[in-house]
Each structure stands twice: as structure tokens, then as C-alpha cells.
mmCIF file of C-alpha atoms in Angstrom:
data_model
loop_
_atom_site.group_PDB
_atom_site.id
_atom_site.type_symbol
_atom_site.label_atom_id
_atom_site.label_comp_id
_atom_site.label_asym_id
_atom_site.label_seq_id
_atom_site.Cartn_x
_atom_site.Cartn_y
_atom_site.Cartn_z
ATOM 1 C CA ARG A 26 -2.254 -8.032 19.433
ATOM 2 C CA ARG A 27 -3.889 -10.986 17.659
ATOM 3 C CA LEU A 28 -5.042 -8.661 14.905
ATOM 4 C CA TRP A 29 -1.609 -7.017 14.675
ATOM 5 C CA LEU A 30 0.083 -10.403 14.171
ATOM 6 C CA ARG A 31 -2.067 -10.851 11.079
ATOM 7 C CA SER A 32 -2.356 -7.289 9.856
ATOM 8 C CA PHE A 33 1.325 -6.345 10.071
ATOM 9 C CA PRO A 34 2.631 -9.167 7.807
ATOM 10 C CA PHE A 35 -0.097 -8.378 5.283
ATOM 11 C CA HIS A 36 0.633 -4.661 5.057
ATOM 12 C CA PHE A 37 4.409 -4.947 5.355
ATOM 13 C CA GLY A 38 4.402 -7.649 2.686
ATOM 14 C CA LEU A 39 2.509 -5.361 0.328
ATOM 15 C CA TYR A 40 5.064 -2.611 0.921
ATOM 16 C CA LEU A 41 7.882 -5.047 0.108
ATOM 17 C CA ILE A 42 6.115 -6.191 -3.064
ATOM 18 C CA ALA A 43 5.639 -2.575 -4.151
ATOM 19 C CA SER A 44 9.310 -1.846 -3.424
ATOM 20 C CA ALA A 45 10.356 -4.891 -5.434
ATOM 21 C CA GLY A 46 8.125 -3.807 -8.311
ATOM 22 C CA VAL A 47 9.710 -0.359 -8.394
ATOM 23 C CA GLY A 48 13.151 -1.968 -8.116
ATOM 24 C CA LEU A 49 12.423 -4.228 -11.074
ATOM 25 C CA LEU A 50 11.355 -1.267 -13.180
ATOM 26 C CA VAL A 51 14.494 0.677 -12.245
ATOM 27 C CA ILE A 52 16.834 -2.245 -12.931
ATOM 28 C CA ALA A 53 15.053 -3.082 -16.171
ATOM 29 C CA GLY A 54 15.234 0.551 -17.254
ATOM 30 C CA VAL A 55 18.960 0.728 -16.494
ATOM 31 C CA ALA A 56 19.455 -2.554 -18.329
ATOM 32 C CA ARG A 57 17.773 -1.107 -21.389
ATOM 33 C CA LEU A 58 19.778 2.124 -21.255
ATOM 34 C CA ALA A 59 23.159 0.700 -20.253
ATOM 35 C CA GLY A 60 22.892 -2.591 -22.095
ATOM 36 C CA LEU A 61 21.993 -6.038 -20.798
ATOM 37 C CA ASP A 62 25.664 -6.737 -20.047
ATOM 38 C CA TRP A 63 25.224 -4.520 -16.997
ATOM 39 C CA LEU A 64 23.178 -7.284 -15.378
ATOM 40 C CA GLY A 65 26.204 -9.578 -15.445
ATOM 41 C CA ALA A 66 28.313 -7.149 -13.434
ATOM 42 C CA PRO A 67 28.510 -7.577 -9.635
ATOM 43 C CA VAL A 68 26.401 -4.465 -9.056
ATOM 44 C CA GLY A 69 23.689 -5.661 -11.405
ATOM 45 C CA GLN A 70 23.649 -9.145 -9.899
ATOM 46 C CA ALA A 71 23.477 -7.760 -6.363
ATOM 47 C CA ALA A 72 20.628 -5.417 -7.279
ATOM 48 C CA ALA A 73 18.692 -8.214 -8.959
ATOM 49 C CA TRP A 74 19.208 -10.499 -5.941
ATOM 50 C CA ILE A 75 18.035 -7.846 -3.477
ATOM 51 C CA VAL A 76 14.914 -7.153 -5.518
ATOM 52 C CA ALA A 77 14.153 -10.867 -5.854
ATOM 53 C CA ALA A 78 14.601 -11.459 -2.124
ATOM 54 C CA THR A 79 12.463 -8.441 -1.256
ATOM 55 C CA GLY A 80 9.678 -9.481 -3.598
ATOM 56 C CA SER A 81 9.712 -13.109 -2.454
ATOM 57 C CA LEU A 82 9.597 -12.182 1.228
ATOM 58 C CA GLY A 83 6.858 -9.655 0.559
ATOM 59 C CA LEU A 84 4.760 -12.187 -1.322
ATOM 60 C CA VAL A 85 5.043 -14.762 1.473
ATOM 61 C CA LEU A 86 4.180 -12.222 4.179
ATOM 62 C CA ALA A 87 1.264 -10.688 2.269
ATOM 63 C CA LEU A 88 -0.175 -14.094 1.381
ATOM 64 C CA PHE A 89 0.100 -15.275 4.980
ATOM 65 C CA GLY A 90 -1.479 -12.057 6.231
ATOM 66 C CA ALA A 91 -4.390 -12.224 3.773
ATOM 67 C CA VAL A 92 -5.207 -15.822 4.704
ATOM 68 C CA ALA A 93 -4.777 -15.104 8.428
ATOM 69 C CA LEU A 94 -7.041 -12.046 8.279
ATOM 70 C CA LEU A 95 -9.633 -14.009 6.334
ATOM 71 C CA HIS A 96 -9.496 -16.790 8.936
ATOM 72 C CA ARG A 97 -9.907 -14.311 11.791
ATOM 73 C CA ARG A 98 -12.928 -12.681 10.183
ATOM 74 C CA ALA A 99 -14.492 -16.110 9.743
ATOM 75 C CA THR A 100 -13.806 -17.334 13.281
ATOM 76 C CA GLU A 101 -13.839 -14.223 15.489
ATOM 77 C CA PRO A 102 -17.393 -13.559 16.765
ATOM 78 C CA ALA A 103 -16.616 -9.904 17.509
ATOM 79 C CA LEU A 104 -15.675 -9.277 13.863
ATOM 80 C CA ARG A 105 -18.599 -11.029 12.223
ATOM 81 C CA ALA A 106 -20.934 -8.089 12.786
ATOM 82 C CA TYR A 107 -18.482 -5.831 10.947
ATOM 83 C CA THR A 108 -17.563 -8.236 8.163
ATOM 84 C CA THR A 109 -19.223 -7.599 4.820
ATOM 85 C CA ALA A 110 -19.198 -9.620 1.632
ATOM 86 C CA GLY A 111 -16.853 -7.008 0.194
ATOM 87 C CA ASP A 112 -14.335 -7.542 3.003
ATOM 88 C CA VAL A 113 -14.285 -11.268 2.348
ATOM 89 C CA PHE A 114 -14.049 -10.811 -1.414
ATOM 90 C CA ASN A 115 -11.126 -8.412 -1.087
ATOM 91 C CA LEU A 116 -9.091 -10.777 1.087
ATOM 92 C CA VAL A 117 -9.934 -13.765 -1.125
ATOM 93 C CA PHE A 118 -8.860 -11.743 -4.170
ATOM 94 C CA PHE A 119 -5.535 -10.893 -2.525
ATOM 95 C CA ALA A 120 -4.931 -14.488 -1.454
ATOM 96 C CA ALA A 121 -5.888 -15.927 -4.848
ATOM 97 C CA ALA A 122 -3.828 -13.452 -6.885
ATOM 98 C CA LEU A 123 -0.722 -13.669 -4.699
ATOM 99 C CA GLY A 124 -1.029 -17.433 -4.343
ATOM 100 C CA THR A 125 -1.329 -17.921 -8.100
ATOM 101 C CA LEU A 126 1.589 -15.584 -8.756
ATOM 102 C CA GLY A 127 3.798 -17.342 -6.214
ATOM 103 C CA ALA A 128 2.849 -20.820 -7.395
ATOM 104 C CA GLY A 129 3.407 -19.865 -11.015
ATOM 105 C CA TYR A 130 6.836 -18.419 -10.292
ATOM 106 C CA VAL A 131 8.021 -21.325 -8.149
ATOM 107 C CA THR A 132 6.779 -24.050 -10.511
ATOM 108 C CA ARG A 133 7.845 -22.432 -13.776
ATOM 109 C CA PRO A 134 9.847 -24.838 -15.978
ATOM 110 C CA GLU A 135 13.607 -24.541 -16.226
ATOM 111 C CA GLY A 136 14.582 -21.961 -18.800
ATOM 112 C CA SER A 137 11.411 -19.928 -18.325
ATOM 113 C CA PRO A 138 11.827 -16.156 -17.975
ATOM 114 C CA GLY A 139 12.200 -14.745 -14.488
ATOM 115 C CA ALA A 140 10.641 -11.586 -13.094
ATOM 116 C CA LEU A 141 13.360 -9.303 -14.445
ATOM 117 C CA SER A 142 13.255 -10.847 -17.917
ATOM 118 C CA ILE A 143 9.486 -10.427 -18.000
ATOM 119 C CA VAL A 144 9.684 -6.754 -17.019
ATOM 120 C CA ILE A 145 12.426 -6.090 -19.568
ATOM 121 C CA GLY A 146 10.258 -7.812 -22.165
ATOM 122 C CA LEU A 147 7.302 -5.610 -21.239
ATOM 123 C CA LEU A 148 9.343 -2.424 -21.471
ATOM 124 C CA SER A 149 10.830 -3.412 -24.811
ATOM 125 C CA TRP A 150 7.629 -4.907 -26.278
ATOM 126 C CA ASP A 151 9.475 -8.171 -26.804
ATOM 127 C CA HIS A 152 6.833 -10.652 -27.983
ATOM 128 C CA SER A 153 9.323 -13.504 -27.959
ATOM 129 C CA VAL A 154 9.121 -13.830 -24.149
ATOM 130 C CA ARG A 155 7.126 -16.977 -23.409
ATOM 131 C CA VAL A 156 5.502 -17.018 -19.977
ATOM 132 C CA PRO A 157 4.161 -20.328 -18.565
ATOM 133 C CA ALA A 158 0.374 -20.491 -18.248
ATOM 134 C CA LEU A 159 0.182 -20.535 -14.434
ATOM 135 C CA LEU A 160 2.649 -17.674 -14.098
ATOM 136 C CA ALA A 161 0.780 -15.717 -16.769
ATOM 137 C CA ALA A 162 -2.451 -16.260 -14.830
ATOM 138 C CA GLY A 163 -0.741 -14.994 -11.694
ATOM 139 C CA LEU A 164 0.582 -11.908 -13.465
ATOM 140 C CA MET A 165 -2.812 -11.085 -14.974
ATOM 141 C CA SER A 166 -4.687 -11.612 -11.705
ATOM 142 C CA THR A 167 -2.147 -9.473 -9.853
ATOM 143 C CA ALA A 168 -2.459 -6.736 -12.480
ATOM 144 C CA ALA A 169 -6.242 -6.884 -12.075
ATOM 145 C CA LEU A 170 -5.783 -6.643 -8.303
ATOM 146 C CA VAL A 171 -3.581 -3.556 -8.658
ATOM 147 C CA ALA A 172 -6.250 -1.916 -10.822
ATOM 148 C CA TYR A 173 -9.011 -2.942 -8.400
ATOM 149 C CA VAL A 174 -7.490 -1.845 -5.080
ATOM 150 C CA PRO A 175 -7.740 1.954 -5.654
ATOM 151 C CA LEU A 176 -11.505 1.532 -6.101
ATOM 152 C CA THR A 177 -11.938 0.030 -2.622
ATOM 153 C CA HIS A 178 -11.182 0.898 1.001
ATOM 154 C CA MET A 179 -8.256 -1.536 0.791
ATOM 155 C CA SER A 180 -6.263 1.338 -0.681
ATOM 156 C CA HIS A 181 -5.939 2.708 2.865
ATOM 157 C CA PHE A 182 -2.593 0.922 3.197
ATOM 158 C CA ILE A 183 -1.221 3.374 0.628
ATOM 159 C CA GLY A 184 -2.369 6.638 2.193
ATOM 160 C CA LYS A 185 -2.855 5.772 5.867
ATOM 161 C CA TYR A 186 0.727 6.678 6.742
ATOM 162 C CA PHE A 187 0.312 10.195 5.363
ATOM 163 C CA THR A 188 -3.175 10.783 6.806
ATOM 164 C CA TYR A 189 -2.777 9.101 10.204
ATOM 165 C CA HIS A 190 0.651 7.837 11.254
ATOM 166 C CA ALA A 191 2.608 10.858 10.038
ATOM 167 C CA VAL A 192 0.111 13.112 11.807
ATOM 168 C CA ARG A 193 0.338 11.187 15.081
ATOM 169 C CA TRP A 194 4.102 10.721 14.985
ATOM 170 C CA ASP A 195 4.658 14.364 14.081
ATOM 171 C CA ASP A 196 2.567 15.586 17.018
ATOM 172 C CA ALA A 197 5.319 17.836 18.385
ATOM 173 C CA PRO A 198 4.950 20.763 20.809
ATOM 174 C CA LEU A 199 4.948 24.188 19.212
ATOM 175 C CA GLY A 200 7.905 25.461 21.222
ATOM 176 C CA ARG A 201 9.920 28.149 19.491
ATOM 177 C CA ASP A 202 9.329 27.106 15.921
ATOM 178 C CA PRO A 203 8.540 30.248 13.893
ATOM 179 C CA LYS A 204 7.729 28.250 10.767
ATOM 180 C CA MET A 205 5.167 26.102 12.582
ATOM 181 C CA SER A 206 3.768 29.158 14.384
ATOM 182 C CA ALA A 207 3.205 30.942 11.075
ATOM 183 C CA ALA A 208 1.530 27.871 9.579
ATOM 184 C CA LEU A 209 -0.793 27.440 12.579
ATOM 185 C CA ALA A 210 -1.702 31.126 12.529
ATOM 186 C CA GLU A 211 -2.723 30.762 8.893
ATOM 187 C CA TYR A 212 -4.702 27.570 9.554
ATOM 188 C CA LEU A 213 -6.699 29.275 12.313
ATOM 189 C CA THR A 214 -7.985 31.822 9.774
ATOM 190 C CA TYR A 215 -9.606 29.116 7.630
ATOM 191 C CA ARG A 216 -13.403 28.897 7.761
ATOM 192 C CA PRO A 217 -14.829 25.353 8.093
ATOM 193 C CA THR A 218 -17.997 24.418 6.223
ATOM 194 C CA TRP A 219 -18.816 21.227 8.110
ATOM 195 C CA ALA A 220 -22.442 20.518 8.946
ATOM 196 C CA ALA A 221 -21.664 18.972 12.352
ATOM 197 C CA ALA A 222 -23.567 20.754 15.109
ATOM 198 C CA HIS A 223 -20.594 21.032 17.460
ATOM 199 C CA ILE A 224 -18.623 22.955 14.826
ATOM 200 C CA ARG A 225 -21.340 25.625 14.617
ATOM 201 C CA ALA A 226 -20.215 26.650 11.142
ATOM 202 C CA LYS A 227 -23.321 28.796 10.681
ATOM 203 C CA GLY A 228 -22.107 32.326 10.172
ATOM 204 C CA SER A 229 -18.763 31.047 8.884
ATOM 205 C CA PRO A 230 -16.575 31.404 11.987
ATOM 206 C CA THR A 231 -12.852 30.837 11.626
ATOM 207 C CA TRP A 232 -11.121 27.823 13.136
ATOM 208 C CA GLY A 233 -9.647 30.198 15.695
ATOM 209 C CA GLU A 234 -13.171 31.106 16.828
ATOM 210 C CA VAL A 235 -14.325 27.489 16.752
ATOM 211 C CA VAL A 236 -11.547 26.145 18.967
ATOM 212 C CA THR A 237 -11.980 28.919 21.530
ATOM 213 C CA THR A 238 -15.768 28.579 21.819
ATOM 214 C CA ASN A 239 -17.579 26.105 24.066
ATOM 215 C CA PRO A 240 -19.883 24.162 21.691
ATOM 216 C CA THR A 241 -22.311 23.334 24.513
ATOM 217 C CA GLU A 242 -22.863 26.944 25.485
ATOM 218 C CA GLU A 243 -23.554 29.486 22.778
ATOM 219 C CA GLY A 244 -20.934 32.198 22.712
ATOM 220 C CA ARG A 245 -19.091 31.060 25.827
ATOM 221 C CA ARG A 246 -15.331 30.874 25.443
#
């Protein structure tokens, strides 16, 4: 539970930030296609407010989670044996990038461009947009973080749902589902090539043969 209280805000915050980023791109794209006057309409204002609130909440949660996870790795004896320099660097990178981005956005001078204006400027190649130094540093460090994450195990927060949670949550009984029955029948004809001894892939048995054979007793089903 102590880990969950730190891990959940971190991951959920990243999901909110990603959602806000996609929302900004969509709103900015619509603004470019429909004209900037669209942003002054109630729908445009509401959409911009929702995206801003989502992104702000996500940034706070992710920053808190990164710092909390870093603190736990530094103070929890049970985790020290599993903590590598890469783990520490990754969390420090997240905390530094998100902290700089948040600080730059909050402290930007009056009249400075907001998130939506910056994205619209990027999409339109508008060189007249002037971004304050601290905010620019936050944007660049966050962009570097986005490019860095896919190269590390930290990218698990992107695919873990599809490779773990969706599998566990979709663990339904076969019942009378002809579609699932047909799919399982096909899967059982596949031939694994794993080297693990308990699979006994030598001779290329099918999965159907593997799952009906006792791995501790040759040939016994």
C-alpha cells in the first residue's frame, strides 16, 4: 500500500499529462482550421479550461509521485538491493523536467504565451512567440524526457495495461463463446520455440501438446 500511494499518483499523473498534450494538439489543430475566433466561443473556452486543468493536475500528481518514489528508494532498506543508478537517474530526470516545466509556467511574466499559444505557434511555425527562459528550459527538458523514456524500462507505463492489466481483467471463462473457442483452438496449434526446459520445445510440440503433458514426467499426460 505504501508503494501504491506513491506509484499511483505518478502513473496517473503521466496519463493526465499525455491526455492534456493530445487535447492541446486537437484544440490547436481545430483553431488553425476553424480560425482562432473559435477559441473565444464557449465551447473553445471550455475545452481549453478542461485541458489546462487536466494538465496541471497531472503535472502535480506526477511530480509528487516521482519525488515520493525517489524518497522511498532512498529510505526503504528492502528496495536498496533492487535500486540501480539508472532507477535513480530516471526518477530524478522526471522530477527535474516536470518541476522545471511547472515552475516556468507558474512564474511566467504577465502577457507571456500560455500552453495553447505555444502549441499553436509550433504548429504554425510562428517564430514571433517569445517563451520565457525558465519555461523554455522546462519545455526542452520535457521534450528530452519524452524522447528518452521509450529507450528505458520506464516506458512500461505505456504498454503495461495492454500486456498485463487487460490480460488479467479480461480473464473470463470460456463458456459458450464460439469466437473465443475458435481463437483458443487456433492458439493451441502454435509451436513454441522457447528454450525453457519445462516447455520441452524439442521436437516442436504444439501448445496443445505442451499444456496436456506433465513436464516432470516425460510423455505423461
